Amino acid sequence: MRVRQMRAITTKIFHGLRKHGGYRLSPCGDINEVLRHLATEVGWLVEPDALLIDHPT
């Protein structure tokens, strides 16, 4: 898969998350930002260094 095709797919995913999921993603956000939002939504703790902790106590 070419880089241009991958970017087009990522752009469509981001657009859908913004439109239908209510996510506030920056126009030039990356997949790490999306994962951070999704992990926070399901209750995981996301540390500044991107470490994920399952269900903090």
CSV table of N, CA and C in Angstrom, one decimal:
chain,number,residue,atom,x,y,z
A,1,MET,N,0.8,-1.2,0.0
A,1,MET,CA,0.0,0.0,0.0
A,1,MET,C,0.9,1.2,0.0
A,2,ARG,N,0.6,2.2,-0.8
A,2,ARG,CA,1.4,3.4,-0.9
A,2,ARG,C,1.1,4.3,0.2
A,3,VAL,N,2.0,5.2,0.5
A,3,VAL,CA,1.9,6.2,1.5
A,3,VAL,C,0.7,7.1,1.3
A,4,ARG,N,0.5,7.5,0.0
A,4,ARG,CA,-0.6,8.3,-0.3
A,4,ARG,C,-2.0,7.7,0.0
A,5,GLN,N,-2.1,6.4,-0.3
A,5,GLN,CA,-3.3,5.6,0.0
A,5,GLN,C,-3.5,5.5,1.5
A,6,MET,N,-2.4,5.2,2.3
A,6,MET,CA,-2.6,5.1,3.7
A,6,MET,C,-3.0,6.4,4.3
A,7,ARG,N,-2.4,7.5,3.9
A,7,ARG,CA,-2.8,8.8,4.4
A,7,ARG,C,-4.3,9.1,4.1
A,8,ALA,N,-4.8,8.7,2.9
A,8,ALA,CA,-6.2,9.0,2.5
A,8,ALA,C,-7.1,8.2,3.4
A,9,ILE,N,-6.7,6.9,3.7
A,9,ILE,CA,-7.5,6.1,4.6
A,9,ILE,C,-7.5,6.7,6.0
A,10,THR,N,-6.4,7.1,6.5
A,10,THR,CA,-6.3,7.8,7.8
A,10,THR,C,-7.1,9.0,7.9
A,11,THR,N,-7.1,9.8,6.8
A,11,THR,CA,-7.9,11.1,6.8
A,11,THR,C,-9.4,10.7,6.9
A,12,LYS,N,-9.8,9.7,6.2
A,12,LYS,CA,-11.2,9.3,6.2
A,12,LYS,C,-11.6,8.8,7.6
A,13,ILE,N,-10.8,8.1,8.3
A,13,ILE,CA,-11.0,7.6,9.6
A,13,ILE,C,-11.1,8.8,10.6
A,14,PHE,N,-10.2,9.8,10.5
A,14,PHE,CA,-10.2,10.9,11.3
A,14,PHE,C,-11.5,11.8,11.1
A,15,HIS,N,-11.9,11.9,9.8
A,15,HIS,CA,-13.1,12.7,9.5
A,15,HIS,C,-14.3,12.0,10.1
A,16,GLY,N,-14.4,10.7,10.0
A,16,GLY,CA,-15.5,10.0,10.6
A,16,GLY,C,-15.6,10.1,12.1
A,17,LEU,N,-14.4,10.0,12.7
A,17,LEU,CA,-14.4,10.2,14.2
A,17,LEU,C,-14.8,11.6,14.6
A,18,ARG,N,-14.4,12.6,13.9
A,18,ARG,CA,-14.8,13.9,14.2
A,18,ARG,C,-16.3,14.1,14.0
A,19,LYS,N,-16.8,13.6,12.9
A,19,LYS,CA,-18.2,13.9,12.5
A,19,LYS,C,-19.2,13.0,13.3
A,20,HIS,N,-18.9,11.8,13.5
A,20,HIS,CA,-19.8,10.9,14.1
A,20,HIS,C,-19.5,10.5,15.5
A,21,GLY,N,-18.2,10.6,15.9
A,21,GLY,CA,-17.8,10.2,17.2
A,21,GLY,C,-17.7,11.4,18.2
A,22,GLY,N,-17.7,12.6,17.7
A,22,GLY,CA,-17.6,13.8,18.5
A,22,GLY,C,-16.1,14.0,19.1
A,23,TYR,N,-15.1,13.4,18.4
A,23,TYR,CA,-13.8,13.6,18.9
A,23,TYR,C,-13.2,14.9,18.4
A,24,ARG,N,-12.5,15.6,19.3
A,24,ARG,CA,-11.9,16.9,18.9
A,24,ARG,C,-10.4,16.6,18.5
A,25,LEU,N,-10.2,16.2,17.3
A,25,LEU,CA,-8.9,15.9,16.8
A,25,LEU,C,-8.4,17.1,16.0
A,26,SER,N,-7.1,17.4,16.1
A,26,SER,CA,-6.6,18.5,15.3
A,26,SER,C,-6.5,18.0,13.8
A,27,PRO,N,-6.5,19.0,12.9
A,27,PRO,CA,-6.5,18.6,11.5
A,27,PRO,C,-5.3,17.8,11.1
A,28,CYS,N,-4.2,18.0,11.8
A,28,CYS,CA,-3.0,17.3,11.4
A,28,CYS,C,-2.6,16.3,12.6
A,29,GLY,N,-3.6,15.8,13.2
A,29,GLY,CA,-3.4,14.8,14.3
A,29,GLY,C,-2.8,13.5,13.7
A,30,ASP,N,-2.3,12.7,14.6
A,30,ASP,CA,-1.8,11.4,14.1
A,30,ASP,C,-2.5,10.3,14.8
A,31,ILE,N,-2.2,9.0,14.5
A,31,ILE,CA,-2.8,7.9,15.0
A,31,ILE,C,-2.6,7.8,16.5
A,32,ASN,N,-1.5,8.3,17.0
A,32,ASN,CA,-1.3,8.2,18.5
A,32,ASN,C,-2.3,9.0,19.2
A,33,GLU,N,-2.7,10.2,18.6
A,33,GLU,CA,-3.7,11.0,19.3
A,33,GLU,C,-5.0,10.3,19.3
A,34,VAL,N,-5.4,9.6,18.2
A,34,VAL,CA,-6.6,8.8,18.2
A,34,VAL,C,-6.6,7.7,19.2
A,35,LEU,N,-5.5,7.0,19.3
A,35,LEU,CA,-5.4,5.9,20.3
A,35,LEU,C,-5.5,6.5,21.7
A,36,ARG,N,-4.9,7.6,22.0
A,36,ARG,CA,-5.0,8.3,23.3
A,36,ARG,C,-6.4,8.6,23.7
A,37,HIS,N,-7.2,9.2,22.7
A,37,HIS,CA,-8.6,9.5,23.0
A,37,HIS,C,-9.4,8.2,23.2
A,38,LEU,N,-9.2,7.2,22.4
A,38,LEU,CA,-10.0,6.0,22.6
A,38,LEU,C,-9.7,5.3,23.9
A,39,ALA,N,-8.4,5.2,24.2
A,39,ALA,CA,-8.0,4.6,25.5
A,39,ALA,C,-8.6,5.3,26.7
A,40,THR,N,-8.6,6.6,26.6
A,40,THR,CA,-9.2,7.4,27.7
A,40,THR,C,-10.7,7.2,27.8
A,41,GLU,N,-11.3,7.0,26.7
A,41,GLU,CA,-12.8,6.8,26.7
A,41,GLU,C,-13.2,5.5,27.3
A,42,VAL,N,-12.4,4.5,27.2
A,42,VAL,CA,-12.7,3.2,27.7
A,42,VAL,C,-12.2,3.0,29.2
A,43,GLY,N,-11.6,4.1,29.7
A,43,GLY,CA,-11.3,4.1,31.1
A,43,GLY,C,-9.8,3.8,31.4
A,44,TRP,N,-9.0,3.8,30.5
A,44,TRP,CA,-7.6,3.5,30.7
A,44,TRP,C,-6.9,4.8,31.0
A,45,LEU,N,-5.9,4.8,31.8
A,45,LEU,CA,-5.0,5.9,32.2
A,45,LEU,C,-3.9,6.0,31.1
A,46,VAL,N,-3.8,7.2,30.5
A,46,VAL,CA,-2.8,7.4,29.5
A,46,VAL,C,-1.8,8.4,30.1
A,47,GLU,N,-0.6,8.0,30.4
A,47,GLU,CA,0.4,8.9,30.9
A,47,GLU,C,1.1,9.8,29.9
A,48,PRO,N,1.7,10.9,30.2
A,48,PRO,CA,2.3,11.8,29.3
A,48,PRO,C,3.3,11.1,28.3
A,49,ASP,N,4.0,10.0,28.8
A,49,ASP,CA,4.9,9.3,27.9
A,49,ASP,C,4.3,8.2,27.0
A,50,ALA,N,2.9,8.3,27.0
A,50,ALA,CA,2.1,7.4,26.2
A,50,ALA,C,2.0,6.0,26.8
A,51,LEU,N,2.4,5.8,28.0
A,51,LEU,CA,2.2,4.5,28.7
A,51,LEU,C,0.7,4.3,29.1
A,52,LEU,N,0.2,3.2,28.7
A,52,LEU,CA,-1.2,2.9,29.0
A,52,LEU,C,-1.3,2.0,30.3
A,53,ILE,N,-2.2,2.4,31.2
A,53,ILE,CA,-2.4,1.6,32.4
A,53,ILE,C,-3.9,1.2,32.4
A,54,ASP,N,-4.1,-0.2,32.4
A,54,ASP,CA,-5.5,-0.7,32.4
A,54,ASP,C,-6.2,-0.4,33.7
A,55,HIS,N,-7.4,0.2,33.6
A,55,HIS,CA,-8.3,0.5,34.7
A,55,HIS,C,-7.6,0.9,36.0
A,56,PRO,N,-7.2,2.1,36.1
A,56,PRO,CA,-6.5,2.6,37.3
A,56,PRO,C,-7.4,2.5,38.5
A,57,THR,N,-6.7,2.3,39.7
A,57,THR,CA,-7.5,2.2,40.9
A,57,THR,C,-7.4,3.4,41.7
